[in-house]
CSV table of N, CA and C in Angstrom, one decimal:
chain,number,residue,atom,x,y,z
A,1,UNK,N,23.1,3.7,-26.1
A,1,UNK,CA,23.2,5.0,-26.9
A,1,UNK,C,22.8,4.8,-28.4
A,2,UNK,N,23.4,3.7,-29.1
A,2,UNK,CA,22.7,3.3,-30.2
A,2,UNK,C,21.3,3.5,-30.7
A,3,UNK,N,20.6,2.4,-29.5
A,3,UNK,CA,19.0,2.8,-29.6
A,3,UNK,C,18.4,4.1,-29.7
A,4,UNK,N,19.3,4.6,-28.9
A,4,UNK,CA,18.7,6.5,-28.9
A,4,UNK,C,18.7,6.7,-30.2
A,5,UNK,N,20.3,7.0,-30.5
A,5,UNK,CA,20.2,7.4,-32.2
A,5,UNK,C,19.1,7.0,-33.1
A,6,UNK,N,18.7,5.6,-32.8
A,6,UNK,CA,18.2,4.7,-33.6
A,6,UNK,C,16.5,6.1,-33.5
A,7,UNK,N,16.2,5.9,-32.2
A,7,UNK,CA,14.5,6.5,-31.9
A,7,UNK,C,14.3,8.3,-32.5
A,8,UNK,N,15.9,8.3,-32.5
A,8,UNK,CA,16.0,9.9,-32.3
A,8,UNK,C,15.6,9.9,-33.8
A,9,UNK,N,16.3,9.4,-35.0
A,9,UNK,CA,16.6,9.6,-36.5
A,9,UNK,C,15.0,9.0,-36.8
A,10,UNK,N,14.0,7.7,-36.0
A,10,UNK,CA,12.6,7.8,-36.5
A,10,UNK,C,11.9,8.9,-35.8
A,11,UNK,N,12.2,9.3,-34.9
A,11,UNK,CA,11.1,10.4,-34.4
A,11,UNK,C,11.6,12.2,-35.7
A,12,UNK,N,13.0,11.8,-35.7
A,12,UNK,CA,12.8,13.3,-36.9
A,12,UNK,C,12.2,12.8,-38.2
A,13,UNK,N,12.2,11.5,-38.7
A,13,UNK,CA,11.8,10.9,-39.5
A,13,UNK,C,10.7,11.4,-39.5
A,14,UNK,N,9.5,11.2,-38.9
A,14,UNK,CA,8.2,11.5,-38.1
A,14,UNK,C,7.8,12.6,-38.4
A,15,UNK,N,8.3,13.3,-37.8
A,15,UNK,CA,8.2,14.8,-37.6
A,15,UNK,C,8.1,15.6,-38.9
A,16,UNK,N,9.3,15.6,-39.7
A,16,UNK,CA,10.0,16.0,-40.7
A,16,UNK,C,8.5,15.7,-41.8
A,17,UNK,N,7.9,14.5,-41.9
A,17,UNK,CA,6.7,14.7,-42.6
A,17,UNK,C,5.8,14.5,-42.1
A,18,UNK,N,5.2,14.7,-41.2
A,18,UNK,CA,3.9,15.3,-40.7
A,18,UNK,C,4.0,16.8,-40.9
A,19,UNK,N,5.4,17.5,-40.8
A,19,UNK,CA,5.8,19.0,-40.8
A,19,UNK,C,5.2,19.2,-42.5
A,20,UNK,N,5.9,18.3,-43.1
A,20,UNK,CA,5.5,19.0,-44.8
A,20,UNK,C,4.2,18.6,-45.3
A,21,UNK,N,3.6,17.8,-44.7
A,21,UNK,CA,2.2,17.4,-45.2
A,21,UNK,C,1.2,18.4,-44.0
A,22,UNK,N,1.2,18.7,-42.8
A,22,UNK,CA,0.5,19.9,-42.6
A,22,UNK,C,1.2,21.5,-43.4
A,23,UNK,N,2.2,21.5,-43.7
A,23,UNK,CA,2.4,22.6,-44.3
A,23,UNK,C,2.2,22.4,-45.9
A,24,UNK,N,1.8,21.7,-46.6
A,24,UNK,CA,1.3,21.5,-48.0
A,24,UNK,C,-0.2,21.3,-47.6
A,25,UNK,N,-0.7,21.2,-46.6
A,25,UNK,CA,-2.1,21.3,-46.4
A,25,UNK,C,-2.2,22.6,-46.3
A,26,UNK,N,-1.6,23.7,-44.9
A,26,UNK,CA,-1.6,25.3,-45.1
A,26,UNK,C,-1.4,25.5,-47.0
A,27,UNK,N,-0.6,25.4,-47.1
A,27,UNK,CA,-0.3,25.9,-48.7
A,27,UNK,C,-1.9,25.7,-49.4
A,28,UNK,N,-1.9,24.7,-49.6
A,28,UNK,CA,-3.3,24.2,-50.0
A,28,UNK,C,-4.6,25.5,-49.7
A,29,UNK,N,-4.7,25.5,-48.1
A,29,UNK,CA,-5.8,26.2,-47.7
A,29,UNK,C,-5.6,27.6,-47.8
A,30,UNK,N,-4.4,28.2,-47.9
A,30,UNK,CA,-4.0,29.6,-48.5
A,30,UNK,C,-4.2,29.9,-49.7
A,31,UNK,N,-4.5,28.6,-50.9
A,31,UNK,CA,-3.9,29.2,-52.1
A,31,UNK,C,-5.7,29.5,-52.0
A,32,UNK,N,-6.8,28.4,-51.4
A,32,UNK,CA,-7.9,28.3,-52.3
A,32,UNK,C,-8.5,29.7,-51.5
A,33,UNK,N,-8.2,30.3,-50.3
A,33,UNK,CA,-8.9,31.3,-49.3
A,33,UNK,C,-8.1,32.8,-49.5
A,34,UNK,N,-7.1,32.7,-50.1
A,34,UNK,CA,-6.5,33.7,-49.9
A,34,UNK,C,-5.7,34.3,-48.7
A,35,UNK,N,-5.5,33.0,-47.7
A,35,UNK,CA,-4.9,34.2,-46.4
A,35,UNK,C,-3.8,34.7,-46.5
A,36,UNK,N,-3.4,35.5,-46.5
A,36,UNK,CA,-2.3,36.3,-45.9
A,36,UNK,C,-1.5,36.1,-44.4
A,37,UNK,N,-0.1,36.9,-44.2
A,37,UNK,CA,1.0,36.5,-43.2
A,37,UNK,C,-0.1,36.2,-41.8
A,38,UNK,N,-0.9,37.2,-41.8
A,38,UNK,CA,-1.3,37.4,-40.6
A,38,UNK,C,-2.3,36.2,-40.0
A,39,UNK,N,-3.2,35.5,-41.3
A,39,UNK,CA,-3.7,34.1,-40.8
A,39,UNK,C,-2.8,33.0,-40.7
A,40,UNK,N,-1.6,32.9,-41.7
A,40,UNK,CA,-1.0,31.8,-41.7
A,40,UNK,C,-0.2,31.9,-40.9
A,41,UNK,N,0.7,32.9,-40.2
A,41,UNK,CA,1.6,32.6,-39.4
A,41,UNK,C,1.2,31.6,-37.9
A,42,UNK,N,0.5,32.2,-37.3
A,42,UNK,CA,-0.1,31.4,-36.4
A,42,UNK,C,-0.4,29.9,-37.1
A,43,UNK,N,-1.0,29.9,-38.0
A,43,UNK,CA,-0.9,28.2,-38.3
A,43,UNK,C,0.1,27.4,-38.4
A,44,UNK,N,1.1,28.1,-39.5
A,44,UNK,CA,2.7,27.8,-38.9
A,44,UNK,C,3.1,27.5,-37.7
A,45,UNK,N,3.1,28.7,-36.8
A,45,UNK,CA,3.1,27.6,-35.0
A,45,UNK,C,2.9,26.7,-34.6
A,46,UNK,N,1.5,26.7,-34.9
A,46,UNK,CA,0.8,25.9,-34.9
A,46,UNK,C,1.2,23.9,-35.2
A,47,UNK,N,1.8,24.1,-36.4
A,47,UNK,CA,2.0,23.2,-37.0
A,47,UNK,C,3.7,23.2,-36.7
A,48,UNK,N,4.5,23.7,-36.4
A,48,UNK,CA,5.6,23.7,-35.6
A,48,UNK,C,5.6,22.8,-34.2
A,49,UNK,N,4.7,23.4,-33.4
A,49,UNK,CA,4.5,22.6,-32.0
A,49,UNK,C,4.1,21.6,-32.2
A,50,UNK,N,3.2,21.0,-33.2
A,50,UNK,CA,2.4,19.5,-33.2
A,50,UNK,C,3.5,18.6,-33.6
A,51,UNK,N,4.1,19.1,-35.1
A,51,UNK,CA,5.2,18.2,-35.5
A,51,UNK,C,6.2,17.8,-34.7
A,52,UNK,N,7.0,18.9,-33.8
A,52,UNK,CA,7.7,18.7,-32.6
A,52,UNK,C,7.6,18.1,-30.8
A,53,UNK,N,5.9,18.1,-31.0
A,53,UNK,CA,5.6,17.4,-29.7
A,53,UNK,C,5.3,16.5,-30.4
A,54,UNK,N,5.0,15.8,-31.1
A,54,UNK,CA,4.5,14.2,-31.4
A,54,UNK,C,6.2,13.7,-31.7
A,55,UNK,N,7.1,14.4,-32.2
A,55,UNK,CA,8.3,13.4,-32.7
A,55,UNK,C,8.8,13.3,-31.3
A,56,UNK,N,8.9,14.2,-30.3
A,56,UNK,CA,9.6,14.3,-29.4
A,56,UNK,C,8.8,12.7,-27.9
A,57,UNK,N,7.4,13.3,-28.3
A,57,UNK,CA,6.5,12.0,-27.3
A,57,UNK,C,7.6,10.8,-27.9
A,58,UNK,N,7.6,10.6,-28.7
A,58,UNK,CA,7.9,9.4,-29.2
A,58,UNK,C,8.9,8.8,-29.4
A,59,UNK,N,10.5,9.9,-29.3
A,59,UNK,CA,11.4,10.0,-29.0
A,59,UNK,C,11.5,9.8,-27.6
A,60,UNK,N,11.2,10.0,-26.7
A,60,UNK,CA,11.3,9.9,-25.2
A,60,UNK,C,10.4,9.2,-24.3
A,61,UNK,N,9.4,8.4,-25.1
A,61,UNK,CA,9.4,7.1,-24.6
A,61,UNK,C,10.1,6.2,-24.5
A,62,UNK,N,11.0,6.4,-25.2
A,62,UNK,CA,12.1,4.9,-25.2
A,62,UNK,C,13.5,5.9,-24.7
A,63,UNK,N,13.1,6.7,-24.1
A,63,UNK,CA,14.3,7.2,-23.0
A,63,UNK,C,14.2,6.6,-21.4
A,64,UNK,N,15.1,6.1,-20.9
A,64,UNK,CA,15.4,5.9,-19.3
A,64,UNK,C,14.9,6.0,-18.2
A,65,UNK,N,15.4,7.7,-18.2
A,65,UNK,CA,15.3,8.8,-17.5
A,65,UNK,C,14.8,10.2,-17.9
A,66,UNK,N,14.1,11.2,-17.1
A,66,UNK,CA,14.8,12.5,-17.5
A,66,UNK,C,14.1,13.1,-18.8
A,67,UNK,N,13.2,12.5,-18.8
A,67,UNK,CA,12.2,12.7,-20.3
A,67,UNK,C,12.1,14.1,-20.8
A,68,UNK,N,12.0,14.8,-19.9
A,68,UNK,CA,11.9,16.4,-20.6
A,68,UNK,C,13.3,16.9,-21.3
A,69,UNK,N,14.4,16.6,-20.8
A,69,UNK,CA,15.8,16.6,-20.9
A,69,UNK,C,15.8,15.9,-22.8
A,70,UNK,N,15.2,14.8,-22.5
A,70,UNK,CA,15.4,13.9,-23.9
A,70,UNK,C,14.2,14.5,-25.0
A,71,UNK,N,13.8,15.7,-24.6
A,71,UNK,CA,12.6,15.9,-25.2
A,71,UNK,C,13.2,17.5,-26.1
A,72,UNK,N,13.7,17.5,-25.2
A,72,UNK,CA,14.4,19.1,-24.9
A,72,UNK,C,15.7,19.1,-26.2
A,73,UNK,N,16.3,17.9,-26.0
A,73,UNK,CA,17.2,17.9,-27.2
A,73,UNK,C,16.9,17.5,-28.2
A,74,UNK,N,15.5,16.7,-28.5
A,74,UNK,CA,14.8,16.4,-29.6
A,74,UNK,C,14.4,17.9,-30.5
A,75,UNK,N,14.1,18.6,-29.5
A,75,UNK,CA,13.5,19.7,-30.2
A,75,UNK,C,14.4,20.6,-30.7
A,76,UNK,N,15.5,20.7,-30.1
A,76,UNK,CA,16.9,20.9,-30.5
A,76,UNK,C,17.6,20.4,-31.9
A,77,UNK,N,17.3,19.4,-31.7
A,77,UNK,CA,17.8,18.9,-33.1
A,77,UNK,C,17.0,18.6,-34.7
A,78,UNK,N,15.3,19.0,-34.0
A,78,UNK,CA,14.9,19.3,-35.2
A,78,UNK,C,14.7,20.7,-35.7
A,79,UNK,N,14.9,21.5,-34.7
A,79,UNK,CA,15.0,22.9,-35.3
A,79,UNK,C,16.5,22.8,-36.3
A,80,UNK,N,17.6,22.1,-35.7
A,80,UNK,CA,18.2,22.2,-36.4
A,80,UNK,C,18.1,21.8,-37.9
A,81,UNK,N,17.4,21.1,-37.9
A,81,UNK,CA,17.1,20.0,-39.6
A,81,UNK,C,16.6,21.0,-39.9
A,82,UNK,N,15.5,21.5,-39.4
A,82,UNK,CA,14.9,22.4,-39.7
A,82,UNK,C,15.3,23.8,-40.7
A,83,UNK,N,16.3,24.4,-40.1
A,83,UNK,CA,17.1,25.1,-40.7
A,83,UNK,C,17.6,24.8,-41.9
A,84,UNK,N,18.2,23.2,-41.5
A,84,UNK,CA,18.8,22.5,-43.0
A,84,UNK,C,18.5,22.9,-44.0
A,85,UNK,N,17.4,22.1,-43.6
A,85,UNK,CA,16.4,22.3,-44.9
A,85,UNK,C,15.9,23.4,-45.5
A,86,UNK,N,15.9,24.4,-44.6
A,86,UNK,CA,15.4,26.2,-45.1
A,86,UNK,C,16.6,26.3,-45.7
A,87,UNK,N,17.6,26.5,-45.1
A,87,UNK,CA,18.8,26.4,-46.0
A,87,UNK,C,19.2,25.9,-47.5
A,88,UNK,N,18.6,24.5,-47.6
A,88,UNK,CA,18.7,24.4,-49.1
A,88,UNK,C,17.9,24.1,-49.9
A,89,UNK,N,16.8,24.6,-49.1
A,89,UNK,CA,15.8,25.0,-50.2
A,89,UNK,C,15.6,26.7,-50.9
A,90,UNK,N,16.3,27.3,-49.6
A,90,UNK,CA,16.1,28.8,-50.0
A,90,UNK,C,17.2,29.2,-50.7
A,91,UNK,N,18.3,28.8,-50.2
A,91,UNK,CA,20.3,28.9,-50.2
A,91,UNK,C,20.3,30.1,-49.4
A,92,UNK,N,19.2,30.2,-48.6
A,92,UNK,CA,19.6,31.5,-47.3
A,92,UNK,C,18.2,31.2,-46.3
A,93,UNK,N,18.5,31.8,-45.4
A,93,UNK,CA,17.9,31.5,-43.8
A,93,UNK,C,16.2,32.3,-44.2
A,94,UNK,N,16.3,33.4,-45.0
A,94,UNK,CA,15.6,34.4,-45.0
A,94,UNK,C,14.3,34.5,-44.2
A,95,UNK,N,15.0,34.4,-43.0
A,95,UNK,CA,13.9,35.1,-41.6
A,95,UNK,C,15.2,35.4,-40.9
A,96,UNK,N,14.5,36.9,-40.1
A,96,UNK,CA,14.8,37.7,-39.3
A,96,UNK,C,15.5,36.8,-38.1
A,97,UNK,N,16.3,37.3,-37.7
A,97,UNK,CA,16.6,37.3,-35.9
A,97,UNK,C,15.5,36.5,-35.1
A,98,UNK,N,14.6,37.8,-34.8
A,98,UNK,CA,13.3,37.5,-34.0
A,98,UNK,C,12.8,36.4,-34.3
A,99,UNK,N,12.6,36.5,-35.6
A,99,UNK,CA,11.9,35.3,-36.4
A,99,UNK,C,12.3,33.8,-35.9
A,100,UNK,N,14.0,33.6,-36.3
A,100,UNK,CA,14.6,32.4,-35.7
A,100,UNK,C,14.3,32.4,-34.4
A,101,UNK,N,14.6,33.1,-33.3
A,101,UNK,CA,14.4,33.0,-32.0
A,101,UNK,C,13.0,32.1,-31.8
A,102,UNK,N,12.1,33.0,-32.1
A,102,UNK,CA,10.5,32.6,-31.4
A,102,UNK,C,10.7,31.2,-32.1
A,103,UNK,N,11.0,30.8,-33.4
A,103,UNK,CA,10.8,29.3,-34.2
A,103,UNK,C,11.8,28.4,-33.3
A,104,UNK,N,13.0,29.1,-32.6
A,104,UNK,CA,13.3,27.7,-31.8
A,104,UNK,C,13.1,27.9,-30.6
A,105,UNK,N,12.2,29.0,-30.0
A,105,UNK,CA,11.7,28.8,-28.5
A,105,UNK,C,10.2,27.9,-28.9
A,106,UNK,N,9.4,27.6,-30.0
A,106,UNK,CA,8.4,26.8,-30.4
A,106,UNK,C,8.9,25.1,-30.0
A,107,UNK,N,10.4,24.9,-31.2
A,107,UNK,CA,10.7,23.7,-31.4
A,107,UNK,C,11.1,23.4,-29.9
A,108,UNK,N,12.0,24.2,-29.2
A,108,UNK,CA,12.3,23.6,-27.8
A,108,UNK,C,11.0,23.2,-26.6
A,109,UNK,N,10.1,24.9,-26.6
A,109,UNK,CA,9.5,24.1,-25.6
A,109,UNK,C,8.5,22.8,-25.7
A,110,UNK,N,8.4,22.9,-27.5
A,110,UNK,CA,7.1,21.9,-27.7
A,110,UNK,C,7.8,20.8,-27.4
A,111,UNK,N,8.9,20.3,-27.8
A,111,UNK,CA,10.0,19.5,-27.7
A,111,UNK,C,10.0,18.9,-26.4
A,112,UNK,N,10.2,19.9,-25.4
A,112,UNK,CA,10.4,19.2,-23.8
A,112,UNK,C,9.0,18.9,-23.1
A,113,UNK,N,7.5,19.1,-24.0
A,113,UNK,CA,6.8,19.4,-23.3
A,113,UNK,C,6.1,17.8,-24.2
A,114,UNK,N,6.4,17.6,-25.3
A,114,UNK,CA,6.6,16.0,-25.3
A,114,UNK,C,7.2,14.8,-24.3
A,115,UNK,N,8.2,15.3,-24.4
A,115,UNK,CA,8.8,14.6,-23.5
A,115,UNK,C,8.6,14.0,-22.1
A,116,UNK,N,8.0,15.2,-21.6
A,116,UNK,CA,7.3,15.5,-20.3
A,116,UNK,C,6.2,14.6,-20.2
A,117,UNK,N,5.4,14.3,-21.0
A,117,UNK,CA,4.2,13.7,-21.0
A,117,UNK,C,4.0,12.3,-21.6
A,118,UNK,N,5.5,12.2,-22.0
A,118,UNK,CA,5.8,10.9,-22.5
A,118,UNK,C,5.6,9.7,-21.6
């Protein structure tokens, strides 16, 4: 169980910046093009699923069993960071309902679908 912890804390490790270094790349490519919600949000997904299937592959290679399962709660627990961190950076959530939902039906299934293929 140790080890887990151990793979789980470098795979959010992982994740966590590859997440801010493609999102300071979008930043980047927004500021010099001008796009607006409607180009960047899809990139955001975009960059949601990658950051969350690559930590999760990598997290659940060095699982047992049951890889989607270990993939599934990887994605689980970075949505949570996730929030963390929206949390104190913003000192409020400020996205919608919908908004949260669809952001952790991204982190979950990209999450189990690492795992899967781990």
């Amino acid at each position: 169980m140790k080890q887990n912890s151990i793979y789980l804390l470098k795979g959010l490790l992982f994740s966590l910046v590859l997440f801010a270094a493609l999102f300071f790349f979008l930043a980047f490519l927004m500021y010099q093009n001008g796009w607006g919600e409607s180009v960047m949000l899809p990139l955001i997904y975009v960059t949601i699923c990658l950051s969350s299937f690559l930590g999760s592959f990598y997290f659940s290679k060095h699982a047992p069993a049951r890889r989607f399962l270990w993939g599934l709660l990887f994605g689980a627990a970075f949505f949570v960071v996730y929030l963390l961190v929206l949390l104190l950076a913003n000192g409020t959530l400020g996205l919608g309902i919908d908004r949260i939902f669809t952001y952790l039906a991204f982190f979950l299934i990209s999450g189990m679908a690492g795992g899967m293929l781990s």
